Short mmCIF file of C-alpha atoms in Angstrom, two decimals:
data_model
loop_
_atom_site.label_atom_id
_atom_site.label_comp_id
_atom_site.label_asym_id
_atom_site.label_seq_id
_atom_site.Cartn_x
_atom_site.Cartn_y
_atom_site.Cartn_z
CA MET U 9 108.82 112.63 117.44
CA SER U 10 111.21 109.79 116.60
CA LYS U 11 109.95 106.22 116.84
CA SER U 12 113.45 105.27 118.03
CA LEU U 13 112.89 106.72 121.50
CA PRO U 14 110.19 106.22 124.13
CA LYS U 15 106.90 108.07 123.72
CA SER U 16 107.87 110.28 126.64
CA PHE U 17 110.48 111.89 124.41
CA ASN U 18 108.67 114.83 122.84
CA GLY U 19 111.20 117.56 122.22
CA PRO U 20 114.24 118.58 120.22
CA VAL U 21 117.82 117.39 120.65
CA GLY U 22 120.23 120.11 121.74
CA ILE U 23 123.91 120.17 120.74
CA ILE U 24 126.36 122.32 122.67
CA GLY U 25 129.29 122.97 120.33
CA PHE U 26 128.97 123.25 116.57
CA GLY U 27 132.48 122.52 115.41
CA ALA U 28 133.39 119.70 113.02
CA PHE U 29 132.03 116.94 115.24
CA GLY U 30 129.00 118.87 116.42
CA GLN U 31 128.15 119.39 112.77
CA LEU U 32 128.58 115.68 112.07
CA VAL U 33 126.22 114.83 114.94
CA ALA U 34 123.67 117.35 113.69
CA GLN U 35 123.90 116.00 110.17
CA HIS U 36 122.94 112.49 111.26
CA LEU U 37 120.30 113.48 113.83
CA ARG U 38 118.37 116.00 111.74
CA ALA U 39 116.48 113.24 109.90
CA HIS U 40 115.11 111.94 113.22
CA PHE U 41 114.68 115.01 115.43
CA GLN U 42 114.42 118.74 115.47
CA VAL U 43 117.99 119.84 116.26
CA LEU U 44 118.99 122.99 118.14
CA VAL U 45 122.65 123.98 118.31
CA SER U 46 124.58 126.46 120.42
CA ASP U 47 128.15 127.67 119.93
CA ILE U 48 130.15 130.74 120.96
CA ALA U 49 130.80 131.39 117.25
CA PRO U 50 128.24 129.34 115.30
CA ASP U 51 128.74 128.64 111.61
CA LEU U 52 125.44 130.07 110.42
CA ALA U 53 126.00 128.98 106.83
CA MET U 54 126.55 125.37 107.89
CA ALA U 55 123.52 125.49 110.17
CA LYS U 56 121.44 126.62 107.21
CA THR U 57 122.93 123.89 105.01
CA LEU U 58 122.12 121.23 107.59
CA ASP U 59 118.71 122.76 108.29
CA VAL U 60 119.28 123.00 112.04
CA ALA U 61 118.40 125.93 114.27
CA VAL U 62 120.98 128.02 116.09
CA ALA U 63 119.63 128.93 119.54
CA PRO U 64 120.86 130.52 122.78
CA PHE U 65 122.72 128.29 125.22
CA GLU U 66 119.86 128.55 127.73
CA THR U 67 117.34 127.31 125.15
CA VAL U 68 119.47 124.35 124.05
CA ALA U 69 120.06 123.40 127.69
CA LYS U 70 116.32 122.85 128.18
CA CYS U 71 116.05 120.18 125.47
CA PRO U 72 115.13 116.65 126.64
CA VAL U 73 118.42 115.38 125.21
CA VAL U 74 121.57 117.51 125.38
CA ILE U 75 124.77 116.45 123.59
CA ILE U 76 127.99 118.14 124.68
CA ALA U 77 130.29 118.36 121.65
CA VAL U 78 133.04 120.63 122.92
CA PRO U 79 136.77 120.00 123.51
CA VAL U 80 137.50 118.09 126.71
CA SER U 81 139.31 121.19 127.97
CA ALA U 82 135.98 123.06 127.89
CA MET U 83 133.91 120.33 129.56
CA ARG U 84 134.08 121.70 133.10
CA ALA U 85 132.99 125.19 132.07
CA VAL U 86 130.13 123.86 129.94
CA ALA U 87 128.91 121.43 132.63
CA THR U 88 128.99 124.22 135.21
CA ALA U 89 126.90 126.47 132.98
CA LEU U 90 124.47 123.66 132.10
CA ALA U 91 123.84 122.42 135.64
CA PRO U 92 121.25 125.02 136.80
CA LEU U 93 119.43 124.99 133.44
CA LEU U 94 118.77 121.28 132.88
CA LYS U 95 115.26 119.93 133.36
CA VAL U 96 114.51 116.89 135.50
CA GLY U 97 114.91 113.71 133.43
CA THR U 98 117.17 115.26 130.79
CA LEU U 99 119.55 112.85 129.10
CA VAL U 100 123.03 114.39 128.81
CA LEU U 101 125.73 112.87 126.61
CA ASP U 102 129.24 113.84 125.59
CA VAL U 103 131.24 112.75 122.55
CA GLY U 104 134.81 113.25 123.74
CA SER U 105 137.81 111.16 122.73
CA VAL U 106 138.55 110.27 126.36
CA LYS U 107 136.05 109.24 128.95
CA VAL U 108 137.43 109.18 132.51
CA GLU U 109 137.72 112.95 132.90
CA PRO U 110 134.49 113.98 131.09
CA ALA U 111 132.49 111.31 132.93
CA ALA U 112 133.83 112.48 136.29
CA ILE U 113 133.09 116.11 135.47
CA MET U 114 129.50 115.39 134.42
CA ALA U 115 128.85 113.15 137.43
CA GLN U 116 130.25 115.76 139.79
CA LEU U 117 128.67 118.91 138.35
CA LEU U 118 125.37 117.90 136.76
CA PRO U 119 122.32 117.57 139.05
CA PRO U 120 121.30 114.09 140.24
CA THR U 121 117.94 114.53 138.50
CA VAL U 122 119.46 114.02 135.02
CA ASP U 123 120.73 110.90 133.29
CA ILE U 124 124.32 110.84 132.02
CA VAL U 125 125.85 108.74 129.24
CA ALA U 126 129.46 109.21 128.18
CA THR U 127 130.09 108.24 124.56
CA HIS U 128 132.98 108.13 122.14
CA PRO U 129 132.11 107.75 118.45
CA LEU U 130 135.12 105.83 117.09
CA PHE U 131 135.07 107.77 113.84
CA GLY U 132 135.29 111.31 112.57
CA PRO U 133 133.87 113.40 109.74
CA LYS U 134 136.24 111.84 107.21
CA SER U 135 135.72 108.20 108.16
CA ALA U 136 131.94 108.78 108.35
CA GLY U 137 131.87 110.26 104.87
CA ASN U 138 130.04 107.23 103.48
CA GLY U 139 127.54 106.94 106.34
CA LEU U 140 127.47 105.43 109.81
CA HIS U 141 126.64 101.81 109.01
CA GLY U 142 129.22 99.46 110.51
CA LEU U 143 131.13 102.15 112.40
CA GLN U 144 131.64 101.79 116.14
CA ILE U 145 130.68 103.86 119.16
CA ALA U 146 131.73 103.29 122.77
CA ILE U 147 128.99 103.95 125.32
CA CYS U 148 129.52 104.31 129.07
CA PRO U 149 126.31 104.59 131.14
CA ILE U 150 127.17 106.88 134.06
CA ARG U 151 123.87 107.66 135.76
CA GLY U 152 120.25 106.67 135.22
CA PRO U 153 118.42 103.49 134.20
CA ARG U 154 117.74 104.44 130.59
CA PHE U 155 119.82 103.02 127.74
CA ARG U 156 117.94 104.63 124.87
CA ALA U 157 121.15 106.13 123.47
CA ALA U 158 122.53 102.65 122.77
CA ALA U 159 119.26 101.53 121.18
CA PHE U 160 119.17 104.56 118.91
CA CYS U 161 122.80 104.09 117.87
CA ARG U 162 122.12 100.48 116.91
CA LYS U 163 119.13 101.52 114.83
CA ALA U 164 121.36 104.05 113.10
CA GLY U 165 123.64 101.21 112.00
CA LEU U 166 126.41 101.71 114.54
CA GLU U 167 128.14 98.87 116.36
CA VAL U 168 127.76 99.66 120.06
CA ILE U 169 130.52 98.80 122.53
CA MET U 170 129.28 99.00 126.12
CA THR U 171 132.16 99.78 128.47
CA THR U 172 133.29 101.87 131.43
CA PRO U 173 135.27 105.12 131.27
CA GLU U 174 138.33 103.44 132.80
CA ASP U 175 138.27 100.46 130.43
CA HIS U 176 137.64 102.76 127.49
CA ASP U 177 140.62 104.99 128.22
CA ARG U 178 142.91 102.02 128.82
CA GLU U 179 142.05 100.44 125.48
CA ILE U 180 141.87 103.62 123.44
CA ALA U 181 145.28 104.80 124.69
CA GLN U 182 146.80 102.04 122.61
CA VAL U 183 144.44 102.01 119.65
CA GLN U 184 143.93 105.72 119.10
CA GLY U 185 146.94 107.04 120.96
CA LEU U 186 149.46 105.27 118.74
CA THR U 187 147.61 106.23 115.56
CA HIS U 188 147.56 109.91 116.42
CA LEU U 189 151.10 109.92 117.78
CA VAL U 190 152.58 108.38 114.63
CA ALA U 191 150.34 110.36 112.31
CA ASN U 192 151.25 113.64 114.00
CA LEU U 193 154.96 112.87 113.67
CA LEU U 194 154.62 111.98 109.99
CA VAL U 195 152.63 115.15 109.29
CA LYS U 196 155.39 117.22 110.91
CA MET U 197 157.98 115.35 108.82
CA ASP U 198 155.98 116.26 105.69
CA ILE U 199 156.31 112.73 104.35
CA ARG U 200 154.82 112.39 100.86
CA GLU U 201 154.22 109.62 98.35
CA THR U 202 156.78 109.16 95.58
CA ARG U 203 156.71 107.32 92.26
CA MET U 204 158.05 104.25 94.10
CA THR U 205 155.32 104.27 96.73
CA THR U 206 154.40 100.80 97.99
CA ARG U 207 150.99 99.56 99.08
CA SER U 208 152.11 99.39 102.69
CA PHE U 209 153.22 103.03 102.52
CA GLN U 210 149.92 103.99 100.91
CA ALA U 211 148.07 102.25 103.75
CA LEU U 212 150.19 104.17 106.27
CA MET U 213 149.50 107.50 104.58
CA SER U 214 145.80 106.67 104.35
CA ALA U 215 145.76 106.30 108.14
CA VAL U 216 147.61 109.61 108.47
CA ASP U 217 145.10 111.36 106.21
CA MET U 218 142.19 110.17 108.34
CA VAL U 219 143.47 112.15 111.34
CA ARG U 220 145.56 114.83 109.61
CA HIS U 221 142.91 117.53 109.94
CA ASP U 222 141.75 116.75 113.49
CA ALA U 223 141.62 119.81 115.71
CA PRO U 224 144.59 120.28 118.08
CA ASP U 225 142.21 119.76 121.02
CA VAL U 226 141.59 116.19 119.82
CA LEU U 227 145.30 115.36 119.88
CA GLN U 228 145.65 117.04 123.27
CA ALA U 229 142.84 114.93 124.74
CA ILE U 230 144.12 111.68 123.28
CA LEU U 231 147.78 112.08 124.24
CA ARG U 232 147.60 114.25 127.36
CA VAL U 233 144.22 113.90 129.07
CA ASN U 234 143.92 110.11 128.75
CA PRO U 235 145.49 108.82 132.00
CA HIS U 236 146.90 105.76 130.18
CA ALA U 237 148.45 107.55 127.20
CA GLY U 238 151.65 108.41 129.03
CA ASP U 239 152.66 104.75 129.33
CA ILE U 240 152.07 104.19 125.62
CA ILE U 241 154.15 107.25 124.66
CA LYS U 242 157.01 106.22 126.97
CA ARG U 243 157.05 102.70 125.55
CA PHE U 244 157.02 104.04 121.98
CA LYS U 245 159.93 106.40 122.68
CA SER U 246 161.86 103.67 124.44
CA LEU U 247 161.52 101.24 121.55
CA THR U 248 162.39 103.83 118.90
CA SER U 249 165.48 104.78 120.89
CA ALA U 250 166.45 101.11 121.07
CA LEU U 251 166.37 100.96 117.25
CA GLU U 252 169.00 103.69 117.12
CA ASP U 253 171.25 101.82 119.49
CA PRO U 254 170.61 98.05 119.05
CA ALA U 255 173.48 97.23 121.37
#
């Protein structure tokens, strides 16, 4: 049992979804808890490498803490399947890149006997390659009086930003939306460094590389599911068009 959580916590942490981010979560939780993971096509070799147990969905759903690490597009189906399986007092978290839609889905579909915290780790497998210390995570308490998730994140070295789903999506539409929009365009243009590469260009390409290998679902959530992303995209297109026709 981890000393980071109340004494009442006496079971494993369950992770639904064992893709790139689910694996990152498992990697950093395995030192503190027994970790059970469930996925429709689990990477058994990676589970063995990380020393975490692959278990049936029903088993993972009965853990005291359940982390949903699936694409936002799969949230409704997962929440629907979880709802009748969760124990009273379970803490359920998600790690999606947007928060308004996942928070609403969990609040609507999960039973009132469980606590809900919507989170967005503001980093990925690449940016967390050197550890979590100093990285940021947004936390939105949705239901329940317990804030143990925030306390644990701080003890893990993360900078915690307490916010609401609406405020999160409004801010992240600009911060993350622009980064992924520009990076995706540059990837499609196949822009590469040359022998006359400048430091500013290197910095730009470094930002591109940090999101280059993100799953398509991540880009879809950031640019399509976020209710505020549309305004950012329209403004970007408008200003780029104005550059072509300064008159």
